Short mmCIF file of C-alpha atoms in Angstrom, two decimals:
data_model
loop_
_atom_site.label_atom_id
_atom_site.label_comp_id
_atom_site.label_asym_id
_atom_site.label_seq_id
_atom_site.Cartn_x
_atom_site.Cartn_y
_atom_site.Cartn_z
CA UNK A 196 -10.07 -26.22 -10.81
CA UNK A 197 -14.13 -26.01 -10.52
CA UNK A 198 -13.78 -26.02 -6.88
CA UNK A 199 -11.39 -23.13 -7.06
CA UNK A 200 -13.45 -21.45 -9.24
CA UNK A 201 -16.32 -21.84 -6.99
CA UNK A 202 -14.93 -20.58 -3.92
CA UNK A 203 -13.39 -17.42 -6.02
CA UNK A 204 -17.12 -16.68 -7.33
CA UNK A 205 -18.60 -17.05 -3.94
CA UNK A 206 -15.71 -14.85 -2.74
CA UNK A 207 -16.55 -12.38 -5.20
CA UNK A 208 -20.04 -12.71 -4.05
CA UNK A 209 -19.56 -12.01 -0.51
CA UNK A 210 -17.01 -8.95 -1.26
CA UNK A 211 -19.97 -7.23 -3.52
CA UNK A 212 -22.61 -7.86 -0.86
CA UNK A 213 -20.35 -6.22 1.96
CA UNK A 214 -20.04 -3.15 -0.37
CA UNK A 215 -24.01 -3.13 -0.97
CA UNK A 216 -24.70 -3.21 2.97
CA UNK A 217 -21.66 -0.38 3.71
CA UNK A 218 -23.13 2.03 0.50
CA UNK A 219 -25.81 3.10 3.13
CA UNK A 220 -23.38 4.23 5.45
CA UNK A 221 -21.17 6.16 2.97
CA UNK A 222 -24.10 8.36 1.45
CA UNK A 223 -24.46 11.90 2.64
CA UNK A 224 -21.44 13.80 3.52
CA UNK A 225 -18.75 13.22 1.86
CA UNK A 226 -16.69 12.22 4.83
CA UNK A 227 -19.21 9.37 5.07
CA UNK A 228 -17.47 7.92 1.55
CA UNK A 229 -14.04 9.30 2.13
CA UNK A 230 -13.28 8.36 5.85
CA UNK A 231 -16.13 5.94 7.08
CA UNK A 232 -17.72 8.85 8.97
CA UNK A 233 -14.94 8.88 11.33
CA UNK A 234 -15.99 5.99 12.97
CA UNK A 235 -13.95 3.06 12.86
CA UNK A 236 -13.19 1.63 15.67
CA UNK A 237 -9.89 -0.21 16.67
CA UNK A 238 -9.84 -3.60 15.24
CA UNK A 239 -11.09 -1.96 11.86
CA UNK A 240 -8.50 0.59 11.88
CA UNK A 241 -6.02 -2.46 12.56
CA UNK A 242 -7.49 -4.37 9.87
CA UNK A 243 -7.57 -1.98 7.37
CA UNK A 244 -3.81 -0.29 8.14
CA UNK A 245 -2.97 -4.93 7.39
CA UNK A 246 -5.40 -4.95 3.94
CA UNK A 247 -3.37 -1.95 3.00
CA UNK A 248 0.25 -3.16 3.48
CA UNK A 249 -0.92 -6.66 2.75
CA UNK A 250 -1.18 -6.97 -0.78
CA UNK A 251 0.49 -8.29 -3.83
CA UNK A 252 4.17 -7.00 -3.12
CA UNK A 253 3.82 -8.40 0.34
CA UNK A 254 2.73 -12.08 -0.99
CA UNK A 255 2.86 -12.72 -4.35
CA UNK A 256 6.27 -10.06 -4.66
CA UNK A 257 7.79 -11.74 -1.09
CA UNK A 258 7.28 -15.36 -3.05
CA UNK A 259 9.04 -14.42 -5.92
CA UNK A 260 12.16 -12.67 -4.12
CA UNK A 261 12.62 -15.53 -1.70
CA UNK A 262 12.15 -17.97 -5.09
CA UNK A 263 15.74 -16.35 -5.75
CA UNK A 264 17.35 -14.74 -2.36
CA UNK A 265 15.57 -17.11 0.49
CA UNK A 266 13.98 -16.02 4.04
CA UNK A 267 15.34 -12.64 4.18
CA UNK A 268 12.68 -11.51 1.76
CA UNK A 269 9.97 -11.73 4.44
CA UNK A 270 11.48 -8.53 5.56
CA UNK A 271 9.78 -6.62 3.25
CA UNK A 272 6.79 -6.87 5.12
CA UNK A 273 7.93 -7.05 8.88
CA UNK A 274 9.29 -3.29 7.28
CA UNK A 275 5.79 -2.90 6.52
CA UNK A 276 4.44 -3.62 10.04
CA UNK A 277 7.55 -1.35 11.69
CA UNK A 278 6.02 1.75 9.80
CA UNK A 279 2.52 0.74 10.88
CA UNK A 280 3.70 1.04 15.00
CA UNK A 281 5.75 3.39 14.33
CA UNK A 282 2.81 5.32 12.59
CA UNK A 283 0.78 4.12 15.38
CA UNK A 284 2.97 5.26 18.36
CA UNK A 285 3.80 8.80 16.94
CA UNK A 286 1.59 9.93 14.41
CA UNK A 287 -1.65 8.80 14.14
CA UNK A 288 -3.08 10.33 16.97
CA UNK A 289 -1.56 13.98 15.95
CA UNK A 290 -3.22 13.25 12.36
CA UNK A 291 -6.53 12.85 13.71
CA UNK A 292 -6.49 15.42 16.06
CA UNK A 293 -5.94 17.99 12.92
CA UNK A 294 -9.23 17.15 11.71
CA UNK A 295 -8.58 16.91 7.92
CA UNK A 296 -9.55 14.54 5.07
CA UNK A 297 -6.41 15.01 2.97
CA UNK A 298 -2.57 15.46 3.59
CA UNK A 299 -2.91 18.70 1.01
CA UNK A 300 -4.99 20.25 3.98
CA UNK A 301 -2.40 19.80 6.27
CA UNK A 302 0.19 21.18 3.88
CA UNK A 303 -1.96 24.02 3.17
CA UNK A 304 -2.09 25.06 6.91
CA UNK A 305 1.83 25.43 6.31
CA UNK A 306 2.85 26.44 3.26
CA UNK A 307 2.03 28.00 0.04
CA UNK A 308 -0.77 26.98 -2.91
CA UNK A 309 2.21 25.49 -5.45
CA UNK A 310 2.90 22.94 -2.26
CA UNK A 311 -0.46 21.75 -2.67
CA UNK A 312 -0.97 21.61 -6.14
CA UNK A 313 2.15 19.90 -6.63
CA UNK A 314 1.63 17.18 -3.33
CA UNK A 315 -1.59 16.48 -4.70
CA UNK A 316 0.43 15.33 -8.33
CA UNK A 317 2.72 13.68 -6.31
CA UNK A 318 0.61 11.62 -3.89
CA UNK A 319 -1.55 10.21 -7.06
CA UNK A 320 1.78 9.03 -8.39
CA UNK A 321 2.72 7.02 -6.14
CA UNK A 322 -0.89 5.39 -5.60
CA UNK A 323 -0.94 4.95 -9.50
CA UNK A 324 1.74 2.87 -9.41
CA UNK A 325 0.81 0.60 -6.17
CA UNK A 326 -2.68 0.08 -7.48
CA UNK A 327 -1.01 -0.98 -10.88
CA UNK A 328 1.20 -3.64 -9.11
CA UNK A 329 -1.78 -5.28 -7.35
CA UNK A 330 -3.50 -6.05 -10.67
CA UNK A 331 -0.14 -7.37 -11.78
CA UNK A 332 -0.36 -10.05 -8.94
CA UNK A 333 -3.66 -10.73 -9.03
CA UNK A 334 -3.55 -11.74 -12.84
CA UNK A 335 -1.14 -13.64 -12.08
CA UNK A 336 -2.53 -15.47 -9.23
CA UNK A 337 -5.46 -16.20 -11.91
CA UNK A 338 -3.64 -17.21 -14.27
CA UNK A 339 -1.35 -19.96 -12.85
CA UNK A 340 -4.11 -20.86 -9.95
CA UNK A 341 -6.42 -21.74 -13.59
CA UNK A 342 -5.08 -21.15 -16.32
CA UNK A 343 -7.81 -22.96 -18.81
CA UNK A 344 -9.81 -19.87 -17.76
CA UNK A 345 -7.54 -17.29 -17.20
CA UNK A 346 -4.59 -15.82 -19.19
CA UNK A 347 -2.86 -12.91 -17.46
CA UNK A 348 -4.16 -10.39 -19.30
CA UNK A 349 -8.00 -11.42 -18.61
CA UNK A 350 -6.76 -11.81 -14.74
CA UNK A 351 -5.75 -8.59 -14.39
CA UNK A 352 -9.11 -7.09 -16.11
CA UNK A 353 -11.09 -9.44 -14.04
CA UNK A 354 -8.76 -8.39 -10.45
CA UNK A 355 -9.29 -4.34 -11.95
CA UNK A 356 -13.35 -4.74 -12.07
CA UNK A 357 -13.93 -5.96 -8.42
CA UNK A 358 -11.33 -3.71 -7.21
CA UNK A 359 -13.02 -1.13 -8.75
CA UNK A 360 -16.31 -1.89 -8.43
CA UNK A 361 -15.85 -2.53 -4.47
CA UNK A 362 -14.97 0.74 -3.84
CA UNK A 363 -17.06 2.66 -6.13
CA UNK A 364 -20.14 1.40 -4.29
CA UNK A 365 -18.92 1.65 -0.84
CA UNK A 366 -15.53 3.92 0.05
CA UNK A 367 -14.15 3.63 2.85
CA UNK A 368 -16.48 1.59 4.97
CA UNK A 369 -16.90 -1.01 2.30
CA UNK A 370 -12.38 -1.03 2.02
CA UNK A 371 -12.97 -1.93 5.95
CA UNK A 372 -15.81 -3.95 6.97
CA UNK A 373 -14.56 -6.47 4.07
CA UNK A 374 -11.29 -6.70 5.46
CA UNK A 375 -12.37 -8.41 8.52
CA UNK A 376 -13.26 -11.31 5.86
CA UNK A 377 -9.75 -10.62 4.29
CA UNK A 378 -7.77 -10.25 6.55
CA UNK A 379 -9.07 -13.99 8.32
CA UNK A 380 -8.74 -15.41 4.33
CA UNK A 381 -5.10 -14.14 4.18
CA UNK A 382 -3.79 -15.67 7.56
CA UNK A 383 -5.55 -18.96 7.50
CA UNK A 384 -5.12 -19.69 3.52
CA UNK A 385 -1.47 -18.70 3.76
CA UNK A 386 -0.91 -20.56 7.18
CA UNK A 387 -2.49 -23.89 6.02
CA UNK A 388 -0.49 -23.65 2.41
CA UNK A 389 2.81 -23.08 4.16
CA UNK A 390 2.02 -25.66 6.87
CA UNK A 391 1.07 -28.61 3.81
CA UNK A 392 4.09 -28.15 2.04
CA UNK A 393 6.36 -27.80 4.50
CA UNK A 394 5.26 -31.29 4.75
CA UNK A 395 5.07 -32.41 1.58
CA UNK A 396 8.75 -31.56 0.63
CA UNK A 397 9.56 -33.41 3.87
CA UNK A 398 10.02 -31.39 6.51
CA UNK A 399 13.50 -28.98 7.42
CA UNK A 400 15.34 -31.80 6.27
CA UNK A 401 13.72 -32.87 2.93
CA UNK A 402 13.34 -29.13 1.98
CA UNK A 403 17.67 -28.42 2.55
CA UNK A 404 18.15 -31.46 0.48
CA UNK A 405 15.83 -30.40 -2.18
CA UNK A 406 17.07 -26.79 -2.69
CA UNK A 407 20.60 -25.65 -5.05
CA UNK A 408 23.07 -24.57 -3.17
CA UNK A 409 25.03 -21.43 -3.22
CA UNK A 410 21.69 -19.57 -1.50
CA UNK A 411 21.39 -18.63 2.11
CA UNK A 412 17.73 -19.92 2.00
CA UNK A 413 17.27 -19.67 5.77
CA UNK A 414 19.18 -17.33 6.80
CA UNK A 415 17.05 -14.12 8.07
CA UNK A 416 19.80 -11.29 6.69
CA UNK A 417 21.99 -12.68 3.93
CA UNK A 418 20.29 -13.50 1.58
CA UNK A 419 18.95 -10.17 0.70
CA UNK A 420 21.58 -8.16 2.95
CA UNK A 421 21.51 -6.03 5.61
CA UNK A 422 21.98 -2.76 3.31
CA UNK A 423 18.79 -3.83 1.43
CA UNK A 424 16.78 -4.27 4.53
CA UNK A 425 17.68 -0.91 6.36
CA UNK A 426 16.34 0.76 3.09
CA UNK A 427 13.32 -1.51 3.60
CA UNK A 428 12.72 -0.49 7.07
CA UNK A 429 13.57 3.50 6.30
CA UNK A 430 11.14 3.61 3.12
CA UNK A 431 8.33 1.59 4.62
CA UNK A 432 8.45 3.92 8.24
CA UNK A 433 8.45 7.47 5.56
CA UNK A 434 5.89 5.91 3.66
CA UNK A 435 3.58 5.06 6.73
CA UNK A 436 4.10 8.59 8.10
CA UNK A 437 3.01 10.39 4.72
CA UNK A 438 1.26 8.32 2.58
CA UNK A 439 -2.64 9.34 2.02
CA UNK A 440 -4.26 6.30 1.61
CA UNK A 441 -2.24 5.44 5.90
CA UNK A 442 -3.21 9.25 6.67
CA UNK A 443 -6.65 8.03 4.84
CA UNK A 444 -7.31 5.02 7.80
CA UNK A 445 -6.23 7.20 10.99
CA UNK A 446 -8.47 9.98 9.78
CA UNK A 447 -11.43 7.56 10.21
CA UNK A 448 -11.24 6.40 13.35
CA UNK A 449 -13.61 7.96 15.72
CA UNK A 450 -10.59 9.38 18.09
CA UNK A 451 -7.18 9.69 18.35
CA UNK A 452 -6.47 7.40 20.62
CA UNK A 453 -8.53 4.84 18.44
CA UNK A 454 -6.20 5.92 16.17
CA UNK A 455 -2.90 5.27 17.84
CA UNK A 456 -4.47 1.33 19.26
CA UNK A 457 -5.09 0.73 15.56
CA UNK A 458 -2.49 0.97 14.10
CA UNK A 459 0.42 -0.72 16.59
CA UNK A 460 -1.79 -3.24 16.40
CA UNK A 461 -2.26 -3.77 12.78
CA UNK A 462 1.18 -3.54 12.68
CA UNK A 463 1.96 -6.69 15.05
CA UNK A 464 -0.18 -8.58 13.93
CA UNK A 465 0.84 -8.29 10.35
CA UNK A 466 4.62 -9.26 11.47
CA UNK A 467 4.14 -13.49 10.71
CA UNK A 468 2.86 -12.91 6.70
CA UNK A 469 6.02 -11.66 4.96
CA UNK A 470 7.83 -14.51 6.66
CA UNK A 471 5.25 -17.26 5.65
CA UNK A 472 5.11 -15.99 2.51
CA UNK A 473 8.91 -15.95 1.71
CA UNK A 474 9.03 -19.55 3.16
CA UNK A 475 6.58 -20.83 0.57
CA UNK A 476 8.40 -19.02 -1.78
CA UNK A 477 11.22 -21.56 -0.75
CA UNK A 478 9.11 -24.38 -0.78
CA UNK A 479 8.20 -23.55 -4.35
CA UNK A 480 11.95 -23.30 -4.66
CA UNK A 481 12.11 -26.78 -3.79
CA UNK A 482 8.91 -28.46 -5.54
CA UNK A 483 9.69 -26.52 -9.18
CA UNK A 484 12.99 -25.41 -9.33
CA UNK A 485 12.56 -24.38 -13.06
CA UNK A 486 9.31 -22.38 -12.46
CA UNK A 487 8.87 -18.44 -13.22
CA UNK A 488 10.07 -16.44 -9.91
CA UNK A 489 6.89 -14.40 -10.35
CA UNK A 490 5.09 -17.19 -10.14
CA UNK A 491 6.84 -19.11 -7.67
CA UNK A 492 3.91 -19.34 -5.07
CA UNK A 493 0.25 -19.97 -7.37
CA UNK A 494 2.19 -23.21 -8.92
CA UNK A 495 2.72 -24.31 -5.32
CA UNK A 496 -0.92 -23.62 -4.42
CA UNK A 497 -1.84 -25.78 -7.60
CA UNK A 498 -0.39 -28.75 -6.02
CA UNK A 499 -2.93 -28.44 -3.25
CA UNK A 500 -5.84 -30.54 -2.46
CA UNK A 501 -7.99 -28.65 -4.48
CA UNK A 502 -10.44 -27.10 -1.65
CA UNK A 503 -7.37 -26.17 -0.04
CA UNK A 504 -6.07 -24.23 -3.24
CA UNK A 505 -9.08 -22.60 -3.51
CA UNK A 506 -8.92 -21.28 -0.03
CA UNK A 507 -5.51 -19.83 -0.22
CA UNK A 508 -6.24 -18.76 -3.98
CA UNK A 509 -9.43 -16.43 -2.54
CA UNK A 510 -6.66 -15.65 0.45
CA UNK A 511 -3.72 -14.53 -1.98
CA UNK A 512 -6.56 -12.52 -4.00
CA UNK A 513 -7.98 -11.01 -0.67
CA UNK A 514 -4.44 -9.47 -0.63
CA UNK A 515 -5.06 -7.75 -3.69
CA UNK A 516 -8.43 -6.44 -3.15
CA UNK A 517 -7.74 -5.27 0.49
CA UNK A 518 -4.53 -3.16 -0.75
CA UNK A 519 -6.08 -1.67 -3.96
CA UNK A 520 -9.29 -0.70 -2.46
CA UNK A 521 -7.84 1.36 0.07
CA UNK A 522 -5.13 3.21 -2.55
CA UNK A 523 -8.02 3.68 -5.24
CA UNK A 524 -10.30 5.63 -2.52
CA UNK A 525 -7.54 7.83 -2.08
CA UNK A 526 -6.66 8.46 -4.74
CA UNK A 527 -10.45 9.28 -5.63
CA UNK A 528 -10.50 11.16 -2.63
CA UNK A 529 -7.12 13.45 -3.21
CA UNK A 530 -8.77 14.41 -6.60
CA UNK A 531 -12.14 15.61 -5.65
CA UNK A 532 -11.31 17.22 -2.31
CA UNK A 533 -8.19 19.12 -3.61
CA UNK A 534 -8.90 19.04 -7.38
CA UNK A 535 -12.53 19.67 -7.87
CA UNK A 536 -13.66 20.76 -4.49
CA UNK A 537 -10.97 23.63 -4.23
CA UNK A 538 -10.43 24.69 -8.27
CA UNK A 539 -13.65 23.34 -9.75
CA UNK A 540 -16.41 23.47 -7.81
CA UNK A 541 -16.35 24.87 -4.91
CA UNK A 542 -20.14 24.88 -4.01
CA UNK A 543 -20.31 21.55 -4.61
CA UNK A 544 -22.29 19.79 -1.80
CA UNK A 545 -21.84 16.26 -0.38
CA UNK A 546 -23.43 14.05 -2.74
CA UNK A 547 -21.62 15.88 -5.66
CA UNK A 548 -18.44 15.12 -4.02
CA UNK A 549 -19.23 11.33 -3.15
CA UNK A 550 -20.36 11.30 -7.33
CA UNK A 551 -16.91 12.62 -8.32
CA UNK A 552 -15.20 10.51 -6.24
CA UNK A 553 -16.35 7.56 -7.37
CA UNK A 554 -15.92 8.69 -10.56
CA UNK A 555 -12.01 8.95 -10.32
CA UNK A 556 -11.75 5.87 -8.58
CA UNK A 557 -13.50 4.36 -11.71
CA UNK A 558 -10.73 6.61 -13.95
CA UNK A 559 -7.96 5.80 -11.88
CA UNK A 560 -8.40 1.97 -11.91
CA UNK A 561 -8.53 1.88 -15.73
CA UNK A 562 -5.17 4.17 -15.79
CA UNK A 563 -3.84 1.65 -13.40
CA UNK A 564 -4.72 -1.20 -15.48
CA UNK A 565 -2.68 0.14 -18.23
CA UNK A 566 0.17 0.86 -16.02
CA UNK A 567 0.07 -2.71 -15.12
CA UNK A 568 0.78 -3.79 -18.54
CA UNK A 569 4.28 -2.37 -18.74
CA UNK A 570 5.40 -3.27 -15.11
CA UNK A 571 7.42 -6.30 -14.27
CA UNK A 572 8.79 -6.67 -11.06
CA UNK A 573 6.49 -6.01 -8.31
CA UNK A 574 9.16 -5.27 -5.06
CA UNK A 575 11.51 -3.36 -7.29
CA UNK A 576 9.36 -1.10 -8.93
CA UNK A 577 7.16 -0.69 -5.66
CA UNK A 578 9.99 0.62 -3.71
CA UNK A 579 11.22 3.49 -6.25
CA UNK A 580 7.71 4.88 -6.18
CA UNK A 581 7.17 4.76 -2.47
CA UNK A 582 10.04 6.63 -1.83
CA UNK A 583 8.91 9.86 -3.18
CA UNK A 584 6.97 9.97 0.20
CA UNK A 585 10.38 11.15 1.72
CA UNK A 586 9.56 15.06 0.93
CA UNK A 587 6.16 14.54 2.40
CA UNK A 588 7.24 13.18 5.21
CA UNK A 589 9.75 16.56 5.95
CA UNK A 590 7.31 18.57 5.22
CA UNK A 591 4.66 16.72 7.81
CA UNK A 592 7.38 16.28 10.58
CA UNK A 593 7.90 19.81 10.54
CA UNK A 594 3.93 20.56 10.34
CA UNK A 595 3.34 18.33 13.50
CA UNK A 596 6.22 18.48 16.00
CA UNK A 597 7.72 22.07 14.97
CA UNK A 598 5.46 24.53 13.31
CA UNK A 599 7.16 27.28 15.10
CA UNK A 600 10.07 26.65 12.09
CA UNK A 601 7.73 26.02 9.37
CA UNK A 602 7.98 28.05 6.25
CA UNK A 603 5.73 28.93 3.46
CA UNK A 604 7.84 28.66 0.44
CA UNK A 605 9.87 25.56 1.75
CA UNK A 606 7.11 22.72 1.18
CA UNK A 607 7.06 23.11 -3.02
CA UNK A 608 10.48 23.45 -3.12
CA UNK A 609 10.81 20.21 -0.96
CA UNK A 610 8.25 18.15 -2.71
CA UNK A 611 9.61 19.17 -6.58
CA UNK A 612 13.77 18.42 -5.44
CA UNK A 613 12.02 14.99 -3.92
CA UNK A 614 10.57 14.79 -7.42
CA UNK A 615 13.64 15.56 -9.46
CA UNK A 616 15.51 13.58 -6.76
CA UNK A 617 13.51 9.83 -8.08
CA UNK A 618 14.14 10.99 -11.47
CA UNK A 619 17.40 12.04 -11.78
CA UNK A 620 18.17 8.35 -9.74
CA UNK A 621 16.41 6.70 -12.71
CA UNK A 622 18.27 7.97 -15.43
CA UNK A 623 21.51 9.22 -14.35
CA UNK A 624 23.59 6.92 -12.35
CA UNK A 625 26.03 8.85 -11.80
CA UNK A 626 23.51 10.47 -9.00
CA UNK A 627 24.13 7.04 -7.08
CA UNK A 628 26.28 8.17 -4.44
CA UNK A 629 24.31 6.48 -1.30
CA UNK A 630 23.01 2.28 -1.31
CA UNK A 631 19.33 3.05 -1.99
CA UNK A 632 17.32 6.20 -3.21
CA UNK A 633 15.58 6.39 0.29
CA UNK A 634 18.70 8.15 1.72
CA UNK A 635 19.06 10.46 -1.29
CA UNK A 636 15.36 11.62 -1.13
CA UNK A 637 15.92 12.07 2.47
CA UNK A 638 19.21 14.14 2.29
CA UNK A 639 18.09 16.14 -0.75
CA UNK A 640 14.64 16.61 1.19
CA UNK A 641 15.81 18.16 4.52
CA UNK A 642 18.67 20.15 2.79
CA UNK A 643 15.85 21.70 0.29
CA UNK A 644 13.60 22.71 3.23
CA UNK A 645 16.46 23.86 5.40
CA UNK A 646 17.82 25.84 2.71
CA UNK A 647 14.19 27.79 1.44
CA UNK A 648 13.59 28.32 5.11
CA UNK A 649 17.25 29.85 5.71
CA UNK A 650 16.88 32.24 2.53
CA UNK A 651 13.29 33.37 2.97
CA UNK A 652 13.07 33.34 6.91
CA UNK A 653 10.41 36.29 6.80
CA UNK A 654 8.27 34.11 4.59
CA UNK A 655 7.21 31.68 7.75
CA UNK A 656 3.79 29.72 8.10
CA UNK A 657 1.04 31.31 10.34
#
């Protein structure tokens, strides 16, 4: 435990003094905090697009589903890394060629002032509750990693102050240059844990034996089913295509095509995690049958020789830190370019702007924090929120490829049915009528635009 403990403090150490050396590059404009300057180039737009989409849900959430369901769990994140090339091959580069900090500019450009007061609302929900689920699994990482000095509570406070305090000092730039270090913790802590007990239960063999059956642990589809994994793929593609903290990373790249290389990248690479992940999960399956699913893969990291655990502890907790960083910085950044900038303060110059962004990412992690209190499981709860990106991704589609059929009035009416939509699915069931709520927000979303733009054709977009 002291030699996990170390290597999490010198972790901790090394994140903080990345975010000292970026601060000097993210004073002065507020661009500079926001969007690196608009000068990343391609490997940190790759690994900043994998810190993003690698993060509790896609470790820690991965574990615990394929504790219970087997391999097919790791599709959660090879979903992930579909939306990123997807993102990559068709809209990336047409984001940064628009020249805009938030999606709410490009919706302006389109459509009326309720559209972007209300996709402003919208976008911070959905980053509330990602951030929240990161602080859920790195508490609990913590906790069972060492739990004679964490509880989960105290893990999650401890996880919320250097997510916090990593972006507060240094945006953007600090989210990416300490991703490189993330991103290498990540692959080669998770590679070397799944490697060692892969081993230890004794090999394909030993592992079968070991495992109840009635499970299709290795099969790639059935455990969690093929009509699960389409809504996977179709949520995590409308998410990467409209979600501001994605738009957020292809914004800062110095060019399009920068851009576009970044993220098909990111998005291959990313491909082996979700499936490493989900076979420790197994492994854990194996070793402690009995064991929480939630935390399925820290107990099988506590078995580790114990500079080995501390590696993949700091890796598993790299996760964490690379995901929330990025969704608190936009979050911070939706509310004082939209909010304050546009209703508040208009005059306000750059360094105001950096100030009151790091303000709200200060305000948004403690919301988060209490969010995380009241959530339990990390992939289902992640997946209702993310697909309120659905309307956004209509309304951007439309925006990009055909702005010739763009209307003013259709992009609130859009964004509130998407709205209604997720909560009408939550509380009447009767609403049910397709597999997942991905296809209803989809339906409901192109019928609501279609429909404003039939009835109020004179009222079209400039």
């Amino acid at each position: 435990m002291s030699v996990s403990l170390a290597i999490l403090i010198l972790y901790i150490a090394a994140l903080f003094a990345i975010s000292w050396y970026a601060k000097k590059r993210s004073e002065g404009e507020a661009e500079n905090y926001a969007l690196a300057g608009r000068k990343l180039n391609t490997p940190l737009i790759a690994v900043t697009i994998i810190g993003l989409a690698v993060g509790g849900a896609s470790t820690i959430g991965v574990s615990e589903h394929a504790f219970r369901v087997g391999l097919s769990a790791g599709w959660y994140t090879i979903a992930w890394a579909l939306g990123a090339i997807v993102m990559g091959m068709f809209m990336a580069k047409k984001y940064r060629e628009q020249n805009i900090t938030t999606i709410s500019e490009l919706i302006e450009r389109h459509h009326d002032m309720k559209a972007v007061v209300l996709g402003v609302f919208c976008q911070i929900v959905i980053q509330l509750v990602i951030i929240s689920l990161q602080y859920i699994a790195g508490g609990s990482i913590l906790h069972a990693i060492m739990p004679d000095v964490f509880d989960f509570k105290s893990g999650m406070i401890v996880s919320a102050i250097v997510f916090i305090g990593i972006t507060f000092i240094g945006g953007m730039w600090s989210a990416s240059l300490s991703n490189v270090m993330n991103i290498v913790l990540i692959y080669v802590g998770i590679l070397i844990a799944t490697v060692v007990q892969f081993y230890r239960v004794g090999g394909m063999e030993g592992l079968a034996a070991s495992l109840p059956a009635g499970v299709p642990w290795f099969s790639f589809t059935e455990g969690v089913g093929m009509v699960t994994i389409t809504s996977w793929v179709v949520t995590l593609i409308t998410v990467n295509l409209s979600l501001q903290s994605i738009l957020q990373i292809s914004l800062g790249a110095k060019d399009a095509e920068t851009a576009k290389k970044g993220f098909v990248w990111g998005g291959i690479i990313m491909l082996p995690v979700g499936v490493l992940a989900a076979f420790l999960g197994i492994c854990a399956k194996a070793m402690y049958p009995d064991a929480q699913a939630a935390l399925a893969l820290p107990e099988v990291i506590v078995s580790l020789q114990p500079l080995l655990a501390g590696i993949t502890l700091a890796a598993l907790w790299a996760a964490d830190v690379s995901t929330a960083c990025n969704l608190l910085l936009s979050a911070g950044t939706l509310f004082s370019n939209d909010i304050y900038k546009r209703f508040i303060n208009p005059a306000a110059d750059g360094s105001r702007q950096i100030l009151m962004t790091r303000l709200c990412v200060m305000l948004t992690g403690l919301m988060t924090l209490g969010l995380a209190m009241t959530v339990s499981s990390i992939l289902g709860t992640i997946m209702i929120g993310l697909s309120l990106t659905a309307a956004f991704t209509v309304i951007v589609i439309v925006a990009l490829f055909f702005p010739q059929h763009s209307c003013k009035e259709a992009g609130f009416w859009t964004l509130l049915a998407g709205f209604v939509m997720l909560i009408l699915w939550q509380f009447f069931p009767a609403v049910r009528i397709l597999p997942n709520i991905i296809y209803m927000e989809w339906l409901v979303c192109i019928i609501a635009y279609a429909l404003v733009a039939v009835i109020k054709p004179g009222k079209k977009a400039a």
